[in-house]
mmCIF file of C-alpha atoms and ligand atoms in Angstrom:
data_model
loop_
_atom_site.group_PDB
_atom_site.id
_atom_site.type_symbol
_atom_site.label_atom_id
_atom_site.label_comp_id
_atom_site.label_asym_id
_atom_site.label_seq_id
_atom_site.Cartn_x
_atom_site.Cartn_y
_atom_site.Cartn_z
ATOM 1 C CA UNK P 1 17.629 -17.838 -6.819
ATOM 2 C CA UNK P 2 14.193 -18.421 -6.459
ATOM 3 C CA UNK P 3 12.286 -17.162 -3.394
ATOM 4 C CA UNK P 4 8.728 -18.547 -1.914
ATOM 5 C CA UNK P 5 6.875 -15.208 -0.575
ATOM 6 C CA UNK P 6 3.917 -15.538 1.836
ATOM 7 C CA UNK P 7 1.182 -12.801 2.808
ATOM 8 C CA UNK P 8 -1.022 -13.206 5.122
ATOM 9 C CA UNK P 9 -1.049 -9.503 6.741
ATOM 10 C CA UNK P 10 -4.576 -8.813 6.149
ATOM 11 C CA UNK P 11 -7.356 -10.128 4.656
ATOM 12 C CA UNK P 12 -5.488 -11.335 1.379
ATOM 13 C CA UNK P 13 -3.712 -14.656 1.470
ATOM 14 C CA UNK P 14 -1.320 -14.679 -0.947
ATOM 15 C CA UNK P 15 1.860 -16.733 -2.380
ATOM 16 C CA UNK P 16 4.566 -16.112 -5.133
ATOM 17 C CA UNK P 17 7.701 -17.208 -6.893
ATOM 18 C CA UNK P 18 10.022 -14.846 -7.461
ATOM 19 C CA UNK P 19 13.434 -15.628 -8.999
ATOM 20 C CA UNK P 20 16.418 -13.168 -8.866
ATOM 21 C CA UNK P 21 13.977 -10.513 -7.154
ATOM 22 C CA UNK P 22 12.345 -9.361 -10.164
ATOM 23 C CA UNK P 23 10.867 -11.845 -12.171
ATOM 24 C CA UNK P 24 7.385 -13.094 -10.766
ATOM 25 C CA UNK P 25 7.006 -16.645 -11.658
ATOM 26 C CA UNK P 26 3.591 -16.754 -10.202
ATOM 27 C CA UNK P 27 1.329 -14.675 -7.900
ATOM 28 C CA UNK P 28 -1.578 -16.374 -6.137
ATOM 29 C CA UNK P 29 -3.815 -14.302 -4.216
ATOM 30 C CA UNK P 30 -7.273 -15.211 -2.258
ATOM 31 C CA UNK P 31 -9.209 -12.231 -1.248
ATOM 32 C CA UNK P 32 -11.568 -12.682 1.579
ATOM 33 C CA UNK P 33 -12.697 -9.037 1.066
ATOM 34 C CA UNK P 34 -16.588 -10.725 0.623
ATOM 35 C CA UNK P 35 -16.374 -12.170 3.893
ATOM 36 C CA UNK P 36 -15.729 -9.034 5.674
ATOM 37 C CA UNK P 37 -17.368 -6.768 3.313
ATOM 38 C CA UNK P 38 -20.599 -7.764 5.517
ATOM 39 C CA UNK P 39 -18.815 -6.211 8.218
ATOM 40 C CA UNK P 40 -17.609 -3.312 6.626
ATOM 41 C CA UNK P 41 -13.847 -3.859 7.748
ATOM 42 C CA UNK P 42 -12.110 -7.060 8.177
ATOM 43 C CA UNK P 43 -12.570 -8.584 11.378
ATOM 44 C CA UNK P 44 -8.895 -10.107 12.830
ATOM 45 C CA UNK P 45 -10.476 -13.213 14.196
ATOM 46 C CA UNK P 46 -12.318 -14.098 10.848
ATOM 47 C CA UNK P 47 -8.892 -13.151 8.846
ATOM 48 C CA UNK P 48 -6.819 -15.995 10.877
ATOM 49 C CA UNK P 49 -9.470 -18.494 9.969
ATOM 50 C CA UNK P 50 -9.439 -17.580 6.442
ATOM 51 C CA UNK P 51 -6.203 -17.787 6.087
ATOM 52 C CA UNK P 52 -5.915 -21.377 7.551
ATOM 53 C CA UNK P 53 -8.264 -22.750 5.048
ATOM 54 C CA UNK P 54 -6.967 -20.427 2.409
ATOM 55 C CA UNK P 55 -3.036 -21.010 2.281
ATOM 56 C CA UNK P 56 -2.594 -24.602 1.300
ATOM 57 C CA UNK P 57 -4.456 -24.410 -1.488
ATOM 58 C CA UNK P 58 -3.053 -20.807 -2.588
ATOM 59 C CA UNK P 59 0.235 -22.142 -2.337
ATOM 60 C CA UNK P 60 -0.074 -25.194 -4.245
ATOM 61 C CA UNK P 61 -1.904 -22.857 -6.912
ATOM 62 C CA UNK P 62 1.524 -21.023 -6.729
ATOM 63 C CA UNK P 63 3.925 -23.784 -7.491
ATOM 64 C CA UNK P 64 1.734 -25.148 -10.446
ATOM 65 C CA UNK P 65 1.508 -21.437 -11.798
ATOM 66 C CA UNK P 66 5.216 -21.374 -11.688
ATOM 67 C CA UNK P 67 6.255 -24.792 -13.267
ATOM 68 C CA UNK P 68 8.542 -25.029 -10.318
ATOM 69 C CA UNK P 69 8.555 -28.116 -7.199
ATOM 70 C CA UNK P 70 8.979 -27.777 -3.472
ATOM 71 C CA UNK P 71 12.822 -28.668 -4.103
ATOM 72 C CA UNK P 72 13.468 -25.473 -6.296
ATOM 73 C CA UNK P 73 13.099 -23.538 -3.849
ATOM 74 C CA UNK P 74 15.774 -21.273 -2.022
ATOM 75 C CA UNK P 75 14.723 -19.475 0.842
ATOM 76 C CA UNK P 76 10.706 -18.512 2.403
ATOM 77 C CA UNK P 77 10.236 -15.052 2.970
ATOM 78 C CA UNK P 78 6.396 -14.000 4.858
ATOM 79 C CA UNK P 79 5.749 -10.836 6.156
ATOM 80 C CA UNK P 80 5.936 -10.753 9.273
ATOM 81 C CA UNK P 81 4.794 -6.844 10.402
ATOM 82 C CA UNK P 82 3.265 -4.474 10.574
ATOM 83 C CA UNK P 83 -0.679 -6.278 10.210
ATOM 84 C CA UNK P 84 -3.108 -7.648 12.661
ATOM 85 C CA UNK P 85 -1.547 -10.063 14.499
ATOM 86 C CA UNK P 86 -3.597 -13.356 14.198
ATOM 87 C CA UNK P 87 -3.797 -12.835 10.428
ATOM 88 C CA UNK P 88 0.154 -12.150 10.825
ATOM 89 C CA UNK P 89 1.057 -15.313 13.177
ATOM 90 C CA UNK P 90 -0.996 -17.750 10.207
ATOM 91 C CA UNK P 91 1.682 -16.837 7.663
ATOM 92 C CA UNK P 92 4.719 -17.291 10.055
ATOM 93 C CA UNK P 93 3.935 -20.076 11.326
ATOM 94 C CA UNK P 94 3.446 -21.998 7.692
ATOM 95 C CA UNK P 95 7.213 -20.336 6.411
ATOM 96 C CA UNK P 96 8.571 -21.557 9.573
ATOM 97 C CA UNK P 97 7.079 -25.055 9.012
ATOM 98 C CA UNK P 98 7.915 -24.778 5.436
ATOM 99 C CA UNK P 99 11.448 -23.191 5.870
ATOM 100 C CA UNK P 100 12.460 -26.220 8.363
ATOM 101 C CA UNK P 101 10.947 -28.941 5.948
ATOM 102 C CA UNK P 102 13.095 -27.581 3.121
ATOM 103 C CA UNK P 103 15.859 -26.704 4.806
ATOM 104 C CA UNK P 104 16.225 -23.416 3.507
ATOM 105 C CA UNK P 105 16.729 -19.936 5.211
ATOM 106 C CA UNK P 106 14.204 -18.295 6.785
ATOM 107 C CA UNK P 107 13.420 -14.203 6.101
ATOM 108 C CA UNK P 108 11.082 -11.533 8.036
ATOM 109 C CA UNK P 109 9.883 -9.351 5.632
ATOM 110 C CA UNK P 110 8.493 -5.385 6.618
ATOM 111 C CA UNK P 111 4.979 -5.375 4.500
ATOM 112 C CA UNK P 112 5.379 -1.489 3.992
ATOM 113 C CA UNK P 113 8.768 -1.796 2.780
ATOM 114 C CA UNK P 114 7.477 -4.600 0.463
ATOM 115 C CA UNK P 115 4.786 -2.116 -0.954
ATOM 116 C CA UNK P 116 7.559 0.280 -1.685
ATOM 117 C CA UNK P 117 9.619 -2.722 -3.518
ATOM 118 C CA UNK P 118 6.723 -4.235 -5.272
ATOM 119 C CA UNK P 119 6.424 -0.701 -8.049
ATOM 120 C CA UNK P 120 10.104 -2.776 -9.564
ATOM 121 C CA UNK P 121 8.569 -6.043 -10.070
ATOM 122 C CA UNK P 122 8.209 -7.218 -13.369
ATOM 123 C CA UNK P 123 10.012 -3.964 -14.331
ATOM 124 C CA UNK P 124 13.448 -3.655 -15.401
ATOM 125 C CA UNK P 125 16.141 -4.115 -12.425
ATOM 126 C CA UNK P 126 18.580 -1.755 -13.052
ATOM 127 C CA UNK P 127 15.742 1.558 -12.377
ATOM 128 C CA UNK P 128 17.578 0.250 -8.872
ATOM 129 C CA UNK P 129 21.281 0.467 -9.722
ATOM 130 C CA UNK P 130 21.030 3.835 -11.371
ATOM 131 C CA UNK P 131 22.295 6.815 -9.433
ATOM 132 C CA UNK P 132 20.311 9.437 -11.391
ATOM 133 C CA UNK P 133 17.078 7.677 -9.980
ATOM 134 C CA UNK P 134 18.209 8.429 -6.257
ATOM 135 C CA UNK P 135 16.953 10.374 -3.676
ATOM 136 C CA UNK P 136 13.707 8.685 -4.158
ATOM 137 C CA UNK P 137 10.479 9.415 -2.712
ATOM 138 C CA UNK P 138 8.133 7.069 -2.253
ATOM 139 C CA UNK P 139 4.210 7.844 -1.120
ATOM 140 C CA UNK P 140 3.079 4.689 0.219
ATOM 141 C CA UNK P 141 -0.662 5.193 0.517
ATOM 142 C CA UNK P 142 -2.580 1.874 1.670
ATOM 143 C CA UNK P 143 -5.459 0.831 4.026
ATOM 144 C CA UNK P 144 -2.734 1.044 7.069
ATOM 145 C CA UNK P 145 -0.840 3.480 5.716
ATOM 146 C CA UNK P 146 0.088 6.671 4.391
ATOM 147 C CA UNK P 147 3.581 7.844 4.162
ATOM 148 C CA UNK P 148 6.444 9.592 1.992
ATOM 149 C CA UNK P 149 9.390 7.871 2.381
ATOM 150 C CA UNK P 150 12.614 9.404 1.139
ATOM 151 C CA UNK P 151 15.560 6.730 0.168
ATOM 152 C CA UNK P 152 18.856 7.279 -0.704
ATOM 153 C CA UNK P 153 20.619 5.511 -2.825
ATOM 154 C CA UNK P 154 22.856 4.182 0.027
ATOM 155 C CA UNK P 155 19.763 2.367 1.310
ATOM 156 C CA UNK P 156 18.967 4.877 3.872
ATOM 157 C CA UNK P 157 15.377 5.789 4.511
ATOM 158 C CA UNK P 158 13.391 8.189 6.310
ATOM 159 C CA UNK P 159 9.744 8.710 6.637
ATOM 160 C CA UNK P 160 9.440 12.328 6.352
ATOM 161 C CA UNK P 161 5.533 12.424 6.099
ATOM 162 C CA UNK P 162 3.210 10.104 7.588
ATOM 163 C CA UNK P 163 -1.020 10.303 8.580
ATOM 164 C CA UNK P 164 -1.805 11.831 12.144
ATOM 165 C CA UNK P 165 -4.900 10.106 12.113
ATOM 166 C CA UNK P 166 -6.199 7.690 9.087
ATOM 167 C CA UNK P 167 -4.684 6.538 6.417
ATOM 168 C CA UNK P 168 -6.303 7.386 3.086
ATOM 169 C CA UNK P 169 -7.585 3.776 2.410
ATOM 170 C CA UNK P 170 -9.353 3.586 5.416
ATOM 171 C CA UNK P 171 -10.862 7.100 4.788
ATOM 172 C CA UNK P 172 -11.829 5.388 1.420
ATOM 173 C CA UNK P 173 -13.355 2.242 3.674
ATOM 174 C CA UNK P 174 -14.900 4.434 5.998
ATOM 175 C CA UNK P 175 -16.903 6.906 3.827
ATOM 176 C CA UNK P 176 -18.244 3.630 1.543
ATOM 177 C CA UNK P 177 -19.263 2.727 4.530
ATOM 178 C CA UNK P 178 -20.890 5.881 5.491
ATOM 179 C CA UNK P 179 -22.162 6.281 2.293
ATOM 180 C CA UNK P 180 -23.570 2.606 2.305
ATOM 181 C CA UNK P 181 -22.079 1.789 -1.107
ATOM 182 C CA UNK P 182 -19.758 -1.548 -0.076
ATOM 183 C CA UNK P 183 -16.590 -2.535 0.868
ATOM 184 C CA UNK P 184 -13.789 -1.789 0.221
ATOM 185 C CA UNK P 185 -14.296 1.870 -0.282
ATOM 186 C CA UNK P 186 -11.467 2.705 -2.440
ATOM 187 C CA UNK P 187 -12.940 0.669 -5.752
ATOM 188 C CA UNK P 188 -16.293 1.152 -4.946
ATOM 189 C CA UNK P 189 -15.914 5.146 -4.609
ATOM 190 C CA UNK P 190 -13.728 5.109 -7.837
ATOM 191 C CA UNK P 191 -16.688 3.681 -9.295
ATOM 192 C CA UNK P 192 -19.189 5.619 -8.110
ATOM 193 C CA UNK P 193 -17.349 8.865 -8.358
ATOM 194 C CA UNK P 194 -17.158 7.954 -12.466
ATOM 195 C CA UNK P 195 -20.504 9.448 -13.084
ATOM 196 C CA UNK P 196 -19.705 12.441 -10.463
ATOM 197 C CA UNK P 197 -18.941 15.829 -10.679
ATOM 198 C CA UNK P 198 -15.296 16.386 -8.750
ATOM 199 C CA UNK P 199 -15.871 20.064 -8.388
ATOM 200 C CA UNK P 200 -19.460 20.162 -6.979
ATOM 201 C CA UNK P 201 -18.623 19.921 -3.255
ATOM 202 C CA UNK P 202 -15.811 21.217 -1.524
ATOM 203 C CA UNK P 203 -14.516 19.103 1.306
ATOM 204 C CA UNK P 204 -11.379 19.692 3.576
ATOM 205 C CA UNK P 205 -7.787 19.079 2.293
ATOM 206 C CA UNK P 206 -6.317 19.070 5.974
ATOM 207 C CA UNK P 207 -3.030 20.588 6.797
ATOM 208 C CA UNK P 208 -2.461 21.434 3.448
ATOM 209 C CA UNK P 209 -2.717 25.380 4.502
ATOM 210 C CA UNK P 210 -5.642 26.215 2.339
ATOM 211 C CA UNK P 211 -8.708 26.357 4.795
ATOM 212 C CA UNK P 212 -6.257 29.851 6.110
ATOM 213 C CA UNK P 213 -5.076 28.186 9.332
ATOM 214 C CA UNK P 214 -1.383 28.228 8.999
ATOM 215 C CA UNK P 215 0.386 25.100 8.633
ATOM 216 C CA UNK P 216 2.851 24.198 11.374
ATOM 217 C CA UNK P 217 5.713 23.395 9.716
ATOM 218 C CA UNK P 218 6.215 19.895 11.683
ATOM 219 C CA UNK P 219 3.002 18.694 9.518
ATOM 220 C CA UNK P 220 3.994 20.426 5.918
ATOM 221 C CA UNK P 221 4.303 16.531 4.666
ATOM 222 C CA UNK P 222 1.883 14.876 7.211
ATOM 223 C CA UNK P 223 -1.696 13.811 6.140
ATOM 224 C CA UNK P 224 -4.815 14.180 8.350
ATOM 225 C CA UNK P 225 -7.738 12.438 6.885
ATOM 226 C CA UNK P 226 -10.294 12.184 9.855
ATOM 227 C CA UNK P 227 -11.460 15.805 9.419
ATOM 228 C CA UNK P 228 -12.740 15.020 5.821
ATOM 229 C CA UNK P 229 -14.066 11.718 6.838
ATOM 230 C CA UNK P 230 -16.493 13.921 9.997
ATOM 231 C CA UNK P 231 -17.068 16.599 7.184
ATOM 232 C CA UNK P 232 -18.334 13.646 4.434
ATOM 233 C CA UNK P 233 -20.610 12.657 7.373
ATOM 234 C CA UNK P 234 -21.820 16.488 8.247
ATOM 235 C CA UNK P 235 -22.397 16.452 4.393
ATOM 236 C CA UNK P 236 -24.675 13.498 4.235
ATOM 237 C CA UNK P 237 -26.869 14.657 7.252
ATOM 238 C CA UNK P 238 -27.435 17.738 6.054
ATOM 239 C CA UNK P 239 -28.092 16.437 2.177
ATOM 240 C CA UNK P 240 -29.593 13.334 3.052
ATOM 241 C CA UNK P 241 -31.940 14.218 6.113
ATOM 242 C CA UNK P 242 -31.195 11.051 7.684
ATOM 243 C CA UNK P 243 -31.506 9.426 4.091
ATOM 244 C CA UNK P 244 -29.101 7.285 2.297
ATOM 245 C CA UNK P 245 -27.543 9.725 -0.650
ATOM 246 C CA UNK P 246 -28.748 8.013 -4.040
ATOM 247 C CA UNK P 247 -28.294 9.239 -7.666
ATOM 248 C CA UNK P 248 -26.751 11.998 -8.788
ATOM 249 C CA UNK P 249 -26.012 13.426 -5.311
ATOM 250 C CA UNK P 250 -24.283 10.238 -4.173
ATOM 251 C CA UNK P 251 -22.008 10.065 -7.922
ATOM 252 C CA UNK P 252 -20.956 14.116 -6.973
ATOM 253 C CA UNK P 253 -20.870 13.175 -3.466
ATOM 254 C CA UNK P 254 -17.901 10.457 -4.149
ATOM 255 C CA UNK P 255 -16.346 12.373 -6.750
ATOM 256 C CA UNK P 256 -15.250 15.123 -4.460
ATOM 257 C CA UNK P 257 -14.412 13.259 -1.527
ATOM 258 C CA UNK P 258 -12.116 11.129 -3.523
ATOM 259 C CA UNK P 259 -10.998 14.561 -5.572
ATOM 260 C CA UNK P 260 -10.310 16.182 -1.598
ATOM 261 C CA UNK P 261 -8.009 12.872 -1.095
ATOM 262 C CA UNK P 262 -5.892 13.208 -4.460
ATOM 263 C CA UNK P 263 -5.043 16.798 -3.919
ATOM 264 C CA UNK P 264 -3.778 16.514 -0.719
ATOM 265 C CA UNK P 265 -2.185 13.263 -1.728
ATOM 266 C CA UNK P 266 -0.495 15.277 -5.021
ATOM 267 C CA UNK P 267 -0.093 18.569 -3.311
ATOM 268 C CA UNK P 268 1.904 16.944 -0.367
ATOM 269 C CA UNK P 269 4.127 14.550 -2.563
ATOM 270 C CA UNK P 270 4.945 17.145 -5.097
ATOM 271 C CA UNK P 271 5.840 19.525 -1.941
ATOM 272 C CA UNK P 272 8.011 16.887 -0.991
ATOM 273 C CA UNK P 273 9.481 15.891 -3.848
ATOM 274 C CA UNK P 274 10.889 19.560 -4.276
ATOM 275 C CA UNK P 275 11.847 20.380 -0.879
ATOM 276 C CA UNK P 276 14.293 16.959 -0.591
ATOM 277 C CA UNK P 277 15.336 17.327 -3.790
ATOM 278 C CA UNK P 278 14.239 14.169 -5.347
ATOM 279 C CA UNK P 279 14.936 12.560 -8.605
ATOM 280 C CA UNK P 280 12.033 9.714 -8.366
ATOM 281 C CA UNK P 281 8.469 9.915 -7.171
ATOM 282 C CA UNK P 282 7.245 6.451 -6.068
ATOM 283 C CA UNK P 283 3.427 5.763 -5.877
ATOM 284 C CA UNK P 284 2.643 2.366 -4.151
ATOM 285 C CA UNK P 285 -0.373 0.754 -1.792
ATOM 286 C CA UNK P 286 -3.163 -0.169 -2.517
ATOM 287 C CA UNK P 287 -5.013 3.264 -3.216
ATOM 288 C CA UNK P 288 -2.127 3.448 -5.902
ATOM 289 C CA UNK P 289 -4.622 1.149 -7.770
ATOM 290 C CA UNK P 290 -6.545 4.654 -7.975
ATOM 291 C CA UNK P 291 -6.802 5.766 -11.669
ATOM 292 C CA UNK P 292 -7.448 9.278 -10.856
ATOM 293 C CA UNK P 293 -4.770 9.673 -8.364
ATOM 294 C CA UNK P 294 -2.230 7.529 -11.348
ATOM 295 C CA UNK P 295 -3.285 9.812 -13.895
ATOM 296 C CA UNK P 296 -3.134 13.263 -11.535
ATOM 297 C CA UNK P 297 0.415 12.269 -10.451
ATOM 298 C CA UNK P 298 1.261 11.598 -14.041
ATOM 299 C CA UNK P 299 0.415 14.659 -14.754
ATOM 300 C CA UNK P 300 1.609 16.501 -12.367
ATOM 301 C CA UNK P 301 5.400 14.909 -12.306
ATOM 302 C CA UNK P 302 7.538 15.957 -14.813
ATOM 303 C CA UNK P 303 10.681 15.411 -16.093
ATOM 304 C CA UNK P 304 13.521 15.989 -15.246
ATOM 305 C CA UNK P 305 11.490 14.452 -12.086
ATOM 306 C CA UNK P 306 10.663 10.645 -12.495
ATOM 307 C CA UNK P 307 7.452 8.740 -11.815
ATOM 308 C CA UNK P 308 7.845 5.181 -10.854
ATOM 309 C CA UNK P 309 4.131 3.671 -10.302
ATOM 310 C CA UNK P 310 3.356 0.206 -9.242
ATOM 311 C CA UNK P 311 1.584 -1.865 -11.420
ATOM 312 C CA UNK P 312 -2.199 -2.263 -10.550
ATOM 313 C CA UNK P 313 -2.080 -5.948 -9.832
ATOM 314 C CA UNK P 314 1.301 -5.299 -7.527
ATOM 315 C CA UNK P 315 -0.681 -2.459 -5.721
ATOM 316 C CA UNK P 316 -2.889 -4.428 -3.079
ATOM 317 C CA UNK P 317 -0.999 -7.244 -0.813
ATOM 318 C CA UNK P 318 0.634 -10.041 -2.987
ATOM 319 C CA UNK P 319 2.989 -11.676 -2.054
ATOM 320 C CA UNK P 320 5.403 -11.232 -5.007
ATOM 321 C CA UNK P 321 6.735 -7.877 -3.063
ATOM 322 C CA UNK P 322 7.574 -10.057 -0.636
ATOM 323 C CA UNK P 323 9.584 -12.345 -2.150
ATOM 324 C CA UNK P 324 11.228 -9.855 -4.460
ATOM 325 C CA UNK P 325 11.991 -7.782 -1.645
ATOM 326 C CA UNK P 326 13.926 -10.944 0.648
ATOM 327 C CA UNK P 327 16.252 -11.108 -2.793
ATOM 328 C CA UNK P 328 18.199 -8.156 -1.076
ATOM 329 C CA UNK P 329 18.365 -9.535 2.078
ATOM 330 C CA UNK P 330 19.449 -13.156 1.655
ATOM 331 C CA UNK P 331 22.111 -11.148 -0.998
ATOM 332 C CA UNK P 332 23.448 -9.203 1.523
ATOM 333 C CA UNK P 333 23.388 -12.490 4.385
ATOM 334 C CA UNK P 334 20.892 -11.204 6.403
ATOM 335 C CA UNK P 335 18.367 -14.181 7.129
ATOM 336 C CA UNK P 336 16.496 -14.566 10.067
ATOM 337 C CA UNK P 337 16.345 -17.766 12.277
ATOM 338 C CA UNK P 338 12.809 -19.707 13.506
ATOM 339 C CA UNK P 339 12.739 -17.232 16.861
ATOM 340 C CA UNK P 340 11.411 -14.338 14.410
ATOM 341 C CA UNK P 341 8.491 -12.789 15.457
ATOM 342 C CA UNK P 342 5.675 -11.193 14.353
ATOM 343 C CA UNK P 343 4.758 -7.325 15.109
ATOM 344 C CA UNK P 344 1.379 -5.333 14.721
ATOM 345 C CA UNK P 345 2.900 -1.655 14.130
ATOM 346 C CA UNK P 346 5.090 -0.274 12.128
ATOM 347 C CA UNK P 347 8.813 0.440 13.854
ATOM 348 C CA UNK P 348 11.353 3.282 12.593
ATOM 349 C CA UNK P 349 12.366 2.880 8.803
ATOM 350 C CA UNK P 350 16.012 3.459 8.658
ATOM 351 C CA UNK P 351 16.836 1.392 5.368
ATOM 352 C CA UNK P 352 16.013 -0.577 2.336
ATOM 353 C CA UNK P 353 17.923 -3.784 1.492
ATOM 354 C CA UNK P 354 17.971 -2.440 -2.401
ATOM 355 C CA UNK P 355 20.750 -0.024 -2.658
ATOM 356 C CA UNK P 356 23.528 0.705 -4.799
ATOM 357 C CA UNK P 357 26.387 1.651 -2.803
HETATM 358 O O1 LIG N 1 -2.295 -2.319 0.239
HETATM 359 P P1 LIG N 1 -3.625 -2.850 0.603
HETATM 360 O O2 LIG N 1 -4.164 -4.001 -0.206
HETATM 361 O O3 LIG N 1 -3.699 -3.297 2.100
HETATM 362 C C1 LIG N 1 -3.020 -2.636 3.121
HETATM 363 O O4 LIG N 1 -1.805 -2.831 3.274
HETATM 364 O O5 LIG N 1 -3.718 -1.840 3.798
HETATM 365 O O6 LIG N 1 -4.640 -1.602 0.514
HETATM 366 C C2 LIG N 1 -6.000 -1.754 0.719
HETATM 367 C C3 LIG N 1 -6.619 -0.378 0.635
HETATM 368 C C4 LIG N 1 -8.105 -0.366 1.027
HETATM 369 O O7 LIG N 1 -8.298 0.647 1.989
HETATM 370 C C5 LIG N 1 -8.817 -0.046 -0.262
HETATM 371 O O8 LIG N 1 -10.004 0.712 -0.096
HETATM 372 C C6 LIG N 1 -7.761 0.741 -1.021
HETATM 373 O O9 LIG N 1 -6.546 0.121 -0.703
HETATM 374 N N1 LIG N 1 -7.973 0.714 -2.465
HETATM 375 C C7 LIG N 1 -8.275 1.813 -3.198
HETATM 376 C C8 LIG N 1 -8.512 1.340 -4.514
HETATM 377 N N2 LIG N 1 -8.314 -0.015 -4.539
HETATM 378 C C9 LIG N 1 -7.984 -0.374 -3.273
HETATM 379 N N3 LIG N 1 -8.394 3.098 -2.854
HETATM 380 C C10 LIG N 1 -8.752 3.968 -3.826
HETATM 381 N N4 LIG N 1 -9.016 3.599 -5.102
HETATM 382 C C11 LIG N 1 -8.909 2.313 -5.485
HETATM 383 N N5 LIG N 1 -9.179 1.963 -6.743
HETATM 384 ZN ZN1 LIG N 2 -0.663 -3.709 2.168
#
């Protein structure tokens, strides 16, 4: 079965081929990222009328990439939530167009859940079907999100963690920004943070329990990342004098914010991980593309404990997780009809489609 994905959540356009769920017959992505970076954060306006322009072309890029015609395909899938809503409404309205042209059926996919999916692709399928992979925990960690999802292998799901405040990509975006080193933040700290020194400044890990204020327990796996982002900027007026941070201040500057954001981010996980009793650790979003944070988790998850961790180019919004993900779905009969809508926040997470019993 081969499934046409569409992404249009954000400020990536993106289309794939996906046949059977797993493999990815081609994954075209635009980026607009250099028409917001001037901005500093995308603009939803702007992303609508990127998108427009953007998704004809990205899908016919698609179907060349994956030797396949219009008439091979067997069902649309587009994300349809959570994401800014104009960006969101592009991409529906194309799969509905598309979905009614080709007669084919029609499926709303969750863009978190997708993130969670997209660590599989291109990997081998049955990591799914085995029971000694389940409970799994999965730390989805994203510009719009950060969360630990447990999942069972009867397709429940829970988020037992989630941020109070930011998520840790936009605490990435927002300190490059503060910082005045690009956008976005994630890659460009990463980058900067290379020729830093991780232990030189101590920033907040919040509600972690180590600054001495006890932890309510309701927060043990909830993330607070506004605290560090007002501490990064108390840093730089008091270092810079009103001055933009250059040299080697600026390199130890993003080495141990992003160091303050992978501790919590293993610390909390691995916390997790023990307390539900996992068998899996998931890392997915696009801050998984963070090498640090890969390598720390890597590290710090060990067997019998598994580590599942998206592939880089599966990490930021394609829309291969997508259409891998509406596999499940359409397998189990549940397609959605033209009336599906689009939603800007995320609603309760009570399942994934990709169980085994
Ligand atoms: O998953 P994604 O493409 O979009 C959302 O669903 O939000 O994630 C984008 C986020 C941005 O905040 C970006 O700064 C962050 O992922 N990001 C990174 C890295 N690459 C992208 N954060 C840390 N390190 C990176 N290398
Ligand atoms: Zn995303």
């Amino acid at each position: 079965m081969i499934v046409l994905g569409i992404e249009t959540s954000c400020d990536e356009t993106a289309v794939s081929l996906v046949k059977d769920g797993a493999t990815v017959l081609s994954s075209s992505v635009a980026s607009q990222i250099a028409r917001h970076a001037e901005f500093g954060g995308v603009i939803p306006e702007l992303a609508a009328r990127e998108h427009l322009s953007a998704i004809n072309p990205v899908m016919s890029k698609a179907l060349e990439l994956s030797g396949c015609s219009l008439n091979d395909i067997d069902a649309v899938a587009v994300t349809n939530g959570p994401g800014l809503m104009p960006a969101l409404l592009v991409g529906l309205s194309f799969a509905k167009g598309l979905a009614v042209s080709l007669g084919v059926p029609l499926i709303g996919i969750n863009h978190f859940l997708a993130h969670i999916y997209g660590t599989f692709l291109d990997s081998d399928p049955s990591i799914l079907f085995k029971h000694e992979n389940y409970p799994m925990l999965a730390l989805v960690v994203s510009g719009g999100h950060t969360a630990l999802v447990l999942v069972g292998q009867d397709g429940n799901a829970q988020v037992v963690g989630t941020t109070i405040d930011d998520a840790a990509g936009e605490a990435f975006d927002k300190a490059a920004k503060l910082l005045n080193i690009g956008y976005p933040g994630g890659p460009v700290i990463e980058k900067t943070a290379q020729k830093g020194d991780a232990a030189k400044f101590d920033f907040p890990r919040s509600l972690t329990g180590r600054s001495g204020k006890s932890l309510d327990e309701k927060n043990r796996f909830n993330f607070s990342f506004s605290g560090l982002k007002t501490s990064l900027l108390y840093h730089c007026e008091r270092l810079g004098g009103g001055e933009k941070l250059e040299g080697q201040l600026l390199y130890d500057t993003a080495a141990s914010f992003q160091e303050a954001i992978v501790d919590v981010l293993r610390m909390k996980t691995l916390d997790a991980a023990r307390f539900f009793g996992v068998s899996s650790v998931i890392l997915c979003g696009g801050v998984a593309c963070n090498n640090p944070l890969r390598e720390r988790l890597e590290a710090t998850v060990k067997a019998p404990l598994r580590l599942f961790i998206s592939p880089k180019k599966y990490c930021t919004d394609n829309a291969a997780m997508v259409a891998g993900l509406a596999f499940y779905y359409i397998k189990a009969g549940q397609v959605d009809n033209l009336s599906v809508d689009a939603y800007a926040r995320l609603p309760e997470i009570s399942r994934v489609p990709f169980c085994i019993s």
